Amino acid sequence: MTQKDITFVADFLTEHFNEAPELYNRKGKYFNVERVGQYLKDEDDDLVSPPNTEGNQWFNFLKDSTHLKESPLLFPYYPEKSLHFVKRQMEGVIDQCLQKPADVIGKSVHQAVCMSLYKISQSEDSTPRLFKLPFLWNDRTSNLHYVLFTMLENSISKIHILRRHTDTSRSVSNGILAVEFGNFLNNSINESSDSRCYSCLDAHFYDDETVTVVLKESVQQEGKERVLAQLPLS
């Protein structure tokens, strides 16, 4: 160790471990411990050297505010406790707040319908990812839920639209349907069906009556054409 190191340690001990007779009757250390470390101890005991909050603008603001002083929205302050104690207190309050909604929501959720979208071989080691870009939309005017999604592999040119009534006891016509883009943008019937085939890159609801889709050419070549299309649900 250099003389500088020894001086540094000596100064630290002198500053933080002076005897404190007023603490002799208290449980724990009888010295003024390092001020940062005391906040990190996982103990419920009071801090040996609590912070001085005199002149703190936030505490003065609360003290002078009749409405905020007793507000249940403000988390209580424990100036005598470590951060571990405050963390446990906050976790307990948060758990209590979330428990009731979790119980209510959990008991209210049930399966409304089961629909088989595809089948895979049981012998496959890894399940292929066939379900892509599900997007949810709630039509509040008609009380309908929509789900947009695409299926990979053999139906990349199709987008599927699932529609359900918010009242699970009611059904709607055409609960699920598929829209195939394929070569609908061909300029003439003489064009090859493979020359201008489109697949869906992304799809979102624009509003209650319109779906926006981003299409791309499926031909494996540079400069693939991209198309932004607005499709009416009707």
CSV table of C-alpha atoms in Angstrom, one decimal:
chain,number,residue,atom,x,y,z
A,1,MET,CA,0.0,0.0,0.0
A,2,THR,CA,1.2,3.5,-0.7
A,3,GLN,CA,1.1,6.3,1.8
A,4,LYS,CA,-1.8,7.8,-0.1
A,5,ASP,CA,-3.8,4.6,0.4
A,6,ILE,CA,-3.1,4.5,4.1
A,7,THR,CA,-4.1,8.2,4.4
A,8,PHE,CA,-7.3,7.6,2.5
A,9,VAL,CA,-8.3,4.6,4.8
A,10,ALA,CA,-7.4,6.6,7.9
A,11,ASP,CA,-9.5,9.5,6.9
A,12,PHE,CA,-12.4,7.2,6.1
A,13,LEU,CA,-12.2,5.6,9.6
A,14,THR,CA,-11.8,9.0,11.3
A,15,GLU,CA,-14.9,10.4,9.5
A,16,HIS,CA,-17.3,7.4,9.7
A,17,PHE,CA,-16.3,5.5,12.9
A,18,ASN,CA,-16.1,8.1,15.6
A,19,GLU,CA,-17.5,6.9,18.9
A,20,ALA,CA,-21.1,7.9,19.5
A,21,PRO,CA,-22.0,7.6,23.2
A,22,GLU,CA,-25.7,8.5,22.5
A,23,LEU,CA,-26.0,5.2,20.6
A,24,TYR,CA,-24.5,2.9,23.3
A,25,ASN,CA,-27.9,1.8,24.5
A,26,ARG,CA,-29.2,1.0,21.0
A,27,LYS,CA,-29.1,-2.5,19.5
A,28,GLY,CA,-26.4,-2.8,16.8
A,29,LYS,CA,-23.3,-0.9,16.1
A,30,TYR,CA,-22.1,1.8,18.4
A,31,PHE,CA,-20.4,3.8,15.6
A,32,ASN,CA,-21.5,6.2,12.9
A,33,VAL,CA,-21.5,3.7,10.0
A,34,GLU,CA,-20.8,4.7,6.4
A,35,ARG,CA,-23.9,6.7,5.4
A,36,VAL,CA,-24.5,4.9,2.0
A,37,GLY,CA,-24.0,1.4,3.2
A,38,GLN,CA,-26.7,1.7,5.9
A,39,TYR,CA,-29.4,2.1,3.3
A,40,LEU,CA,-28.5,-1.2,1.6
A,41,LYS,CA,-28.7,-3.5,4.6
A,42,ASP,CA,-31.6,-5.9,4.4
A,43,GLU,CA,-32.7,-5.2,8.0
A,44,ASP,CA,-35.8,-3.8,9.6
A,45,ASP,CA,-33.9,-2.0,12.3
A,46,ASP,CA,-33.8,1.8,12.2
A,47,LEU,CA,-30.9,3.6,10.4
A,48,VAL,CA,-28.0,4.5,12.7
A,49,SER,CA,-27.6,7.8,10.9
A,50,PRO,CA,-31.0,8.8,9.4
A,51,PRO,CA,-30.9,11.6,6.8
A,52,ASN,CA,-31.6,15.2,7.7
A,53,THR,CA,-34.8,16.3,5.8
A,54,GLU,CA,-34.7,19.8,7.1
A,55,GLY,CA,-35.1,22.2,4.2
A,56,ASN,CA,-36.1,19.5,1.8
A,57,GLN,CA,-38.5,21.1,-0.7
A,58,TRP,CA,-40.7,18.1,-1.2
A,59,PHE,CA,-41.3,17.6,2.5
A,60,ASN,CA,-42.0,21.3,3.0
A,61,PHE,CA,-44.4,21.2,0.1
A,62,LEU,CA,-46.3,18.2,1.6
A,63,LYS,CA,-46.3,19.8,5.0
A,64,ASP,CA,-47.9,23.0,3.7
A,65,SER,CA,-50.5,21.2,1.5
A,66,THR,CA,-53.7,20.3,3.4
A,67,HIS,CA,-54.9,18.0,0.6
A,68,LEU,CA,-51.7,16.0,-0.1
A,69,LYS,CA,-50.7,15.6,3.6
A,70,GLU,CA,-53.1,12.8,4.2
A,71,SER,CA,-53.5,11.6,0.6
A,72,PRO,CA,-53.7,7.8,0.3
A,73,LEU,CA,-52.2,8.2,-3.2
A,74,LEU,CA,-48.8,9.2,-1.8
A,75,PHE,CA,-46.6,6.3,-0.7
A,76,PRO,CA,-45.6,6.9,3.0
A,77,TYR,CA,-42.0,8.0,3.7
A,78,TYR,CA,-39.9,6.1,6.3
A,79,PRO,CA,-36.9,8.3,7.0
A,80,GLU,CA,-35.6,5.9,9.7
A,81,LYS,CA,-35.6,2.8,7.5
A,82,SER,CA,-33.3,1.3,4.8
A,83,LEU,CA,-34.2,0.9,1.1
A,84,HIS,CA,-34.7,-2.8,1.6
A,85,PHE,CA,-37.5,-2.1,4.2
A,86,VAL,CA,-39.1,0.5,1.9
A,87,LYS,CA,-38.9,-2.0,-1.1
A,88,ARG,CA,-40.7,-4.7,0.9
A,89,GLN,CA,-43.4,-2.3,2.0
A,90,MET,CA,-44.0,-1.1,-1.6
A,91,GLU,CA,-44.1,-4.7,-2.9
A,92,GLY,CA,-46.7,-5.6,-0.3
A,93,VAL,CA,-48.9,-2.6,-1.3
A,94,ILE,CA,-48.6,-3.4,-5.0
A,95,ASP,CA,-49.4,-7.1,-4.5
A,96,GLN,CA,-52.4,-6.1,-2.5
A,97,CYS,CA,-53.6,-3.7,-5.2
A,98,LEU,CA,-53.2,-6.4,-8.0
A,99,GLN,CA,-54.6,-9.4,-6.1
A,100,LYS,CA,-58.3,-8.3,-6.3
A,101,PRO,CA,-58.3,-7.5,-10.0
A,102,ALA,CA,-56.4,-10.7,-10.7
A,103,ASP,CA,-59.0,-12.8,-8.9
A,104,VAL,CA,-62.0,-11.0,-10.6
A,105,ILE,CA,-60.5,-11.2,-14.1
A,106,GLY,CA,-59.4,-14.7,-13.6
A,107,LYS,CA,-62.8,-15.9,-12.6
A,108,SER,CA,-64.5,-14.1,-15.4
A,109,VAL,CA,-62.4,-15.4,-18.3
A,110,HIS,CA,-63.7,-18.6,-20.0
A,111,GLN,CA,-63.3,-20.2,-23.4
A,112,ALA,CA,-66.0,-19.0,-25.8
A,113,VAL,CA,-65.0,-21.0,-28.9
A,114,CYS,CA,-62.4,-23.4,-30.0
A,115,MET,CA,-61.3,-23.3,-33.7
A,116,SER,CA,-58.7,-25.6,-35.3
A,117,LEU,CA,-56.5,-23.5,-37.7
A,118,TYR,CA,-54.0,-26.2,-38.8
A,119,LYS,CA,-52.6,-29.6,-37.9
A,120,ILE,CA,-49.0,-30.6,-37.7
A,121,SER,CA,-47.3,-34.0,-37.6
A,122,GLN,CA,-46.8,-35.4,-34.1
A,123,SER,CA,-43.4,-36.7,-35.2
A,124,GLU,CA,-41.9,-33.3,-35.9
A,125,ASP,CA,-39.2,-32.3,-33.4
A,126,SER,CA,-39.9,-28.6,-33.5
A,127,THR,CA,-43.3,-27.0,-34.2
A,128,PRO,CA,-43.1,-24.6,-37.2
A,129,ARG,CA,-44.2,-21.0,-36.7
A,130,LEU,CA,-47.4,-20.8,-38.8
A,131,PHE,CA,-49.2,-18.0,-37.1
A,132,LYS,CA,-48.1,-14.5,-37.9
A,133,LEU,CA,-48.9,-10.8,-37.0
A,134,PRO,CA,-52.1,-11.2,-35.0
A,135,PHE,CA,-53.7,-7.7,-34.7
A,136,LEU,CA,-56.8,-7.0,-32.4
A,137,TRP,CA,-59.5,-4.5,-33.0
A,138,ASN,CA,-62.7,-3.7,-31.1
A,139,ASP,CA,-65.6,-2.2,-33.0
A,140,ARG,CA,-67.5,-0.5,-30.1
A,141,THR,CA,-70.3,0.6,-32.4
A,142,SER,CA,-71.2,-2.9,-33.4
A,143,ASN,CA,-69.9,-4.7,-30.3
A,144,LEU,CA,-67.6,-6.9,-32.4
A,145,HIS,CA,-64.0,-8.2,-31.8
A,146,TYR,CA,-61.7,-8.7,-34.8
A,147,VAL,CA,-58.5,-10.6,-35.1
A,148,LEU,CA,-56.3,-10.2,-38.2
A,149,PHE,CA,-53.6,-12.8,-38.9
A,150,THR,CA,-51.8,-14.7,-41.6
A,151,MET,CA,-50.8,-18.3,-41.9
A,152,LEU,CA,-47.4,-19.1,-43.3
A,153,GLU,CA,-46.3,-22.0,-45.5
A,154,ASN,CA,-49.0,-22.7,-48.1
A,155,SER,CA,-51.2,-19.6,-47.6
A,156,ILE,CA,-48.9,-16.6,-47.6
A,157,SER,CA,-51.1,-14.7,-50.1
A,158,LYS,CA,-54.1,-14.9,-47.7
A,159,ILE,CA,-55.1,-12.8,-44.7
A,160,HIS,CA,-57.5,-14.2,-42.2
A,161,ILE,CA,-60.2,-12.2,-40.4
A,162,LEU,CA,-61.8,-13.7,-37.2
A,163,ARG,CA,-64.9,-11.9,-36.0
A,164,ARG,CA,-66.7,-12.5,-32.7
A,165,HIS,CA,-69.4,-10.7,-30.8
A,166,THR,CA,-68.4,-9.2,-27.5
A,167,ASP,CA,-71.5,-10.9,-26.0
A,168,THR,CA,-70.2,-14.5,-26.1
A,169,SER,CA,-73.7,-15.9,-26.1
A,170,ARG,CA,-74.3,-14.3,-29.5
A,171,SER,CA,-72.8,-15.4,-32.8
A,172,VAL,CA,-72.1,-13.5,-36.0
A,173,SER,CA,-72.2,-14.6,-39.7
A,174,ASN,CA,-68.9,-15.5,-41.3
A,175,GLY,CA,-67.1,-15.8,-38.0
A,176,ILE,CA,-63.8,-16.4,-39.8
A,177,LEU,CA,-62.9,-15.8,-43.5
A,178,ALA,CA,-59.8,-15.5,-45.6
A,179,VAL,CA,-59.0,-12.9,-48.2
A,180,GLU,CA,-56.6,-14.0,-50.9
A,181,PHE,CA,-54.6,-11.3,-52.8
A,182,GLY,CA,-52.8,-13.5,-55.3
A,183,ASN,CA,-52.6,-11.8,-58.6
A,184,PHE,CA,-55.5,-9.4,-58.2
A,185,LEU,CA,-53.2,-6.5,-59.4
A,186,ASN,CA,-52.5,-8.0,-62.8
A,187,ASN,CA,-53.2,-5.6,-65.6
A,188,SER,CA,-54.8,-8.2,-67.8
A,189,ILE,CA,-56.0,-11.8,-67.8
A,190,ASN,CA,-53.1,-12.6,-70.2
A,191,GLU,CA,-50.5,-12.1,-67.4
A,192,SER,CA,-49.1,-15.2,-65.9
A,193,SER,CA,-50.7,-16.0,-62.5
A,194,ASP,CA,-47.2,-16.4,-61.1
A,195,SER,CA,-45.8,-13.2,-62.4
A,196,ARG,CA,-47.6,-10.8,-60.0
A,197,CYS,CA,-48.4,-12.8,-57.0
A,198,TYR,CA,-48.6,-10.8,-53.7
A,199,SER,CA,-48.2,-11.8,-50.1
A,200,CYS,CA,-49.1,-9.8,-46.9
A,201,LEU,CA,-46.3,-8.2,-45.0
A,202,ASP,CA,-48.5,-6.5,-42.4
A,203,ALA,CA,-52.2,-5.7,-41.7
A,204,HIS,CA,-54.0,-3.4,-39.3
A,205,PHE,CA,-57.4,-2.0,-38.9
A,206,TYR,CA,-57.6,1.6,-40.2
A,207,ASP,CA,-61.1,2.2,-38.7
A,208,ASP,CA,-64.2,0.1,-38.0
A,209,GLU,CA,-64.9,-0.3,-41.8
A,210,THR,CA,-61.4,-0.4,-43.3
A,211,VAL,CA,-58.3,-2.7,-43.2
A,212,THR,CA,-54.9,-1.4,-44.2
A,213,VAL,CA,-52.5,-4.0,-45.7
A,214,VAL,CA,-48.9,-3.9,-46.9
A,215,LEU,CA,-48.3,-6.3,-49.8
A,216,LYS,CA,-45.1,-7.4,-51.5
A,217,GLU,CA,-44.4,-9.3,-54.7
A,218,SER,CA,-43.6,-12.9,-54.1
A,219,VAL,CA,-41.2,-13.2,-57.1
A,220,GLN,CA,-37.7,-13.8,-56.0
A,221,GLN,CA,-36.0,-10.8,-57.6
A,222,GLU,CA,-34.5,-7.5,-56.7
A,223,GLY,CA,-36.8,-4.4,-56.5
A,224,LYS,CA,-39.9,-6.3,-55.4
A,225,GLU,CA,-42.9,-4.1,-55.6
A,226,ARG,CA,-44.6,-2.9,-52.3
A,227,VAL,CA,-48.3,-2.0,-52.3
A,228,LEU,CA,-50.2,-0.2,-49.5
A,229,ALA,CA,-53.9,-1.1,-49.9
A,230,GLN,CA,-57.1,0.0,-48.1
A,231,LEU,CA,-59.7,-2.8,-48.1
A,232,PRO,CA,-63.3,-2.2,-47.0
A,233,LEU,CA,-64.6,-4.9,-44.7
A,234,SER,CA,-67.8,-5.0,-46.7
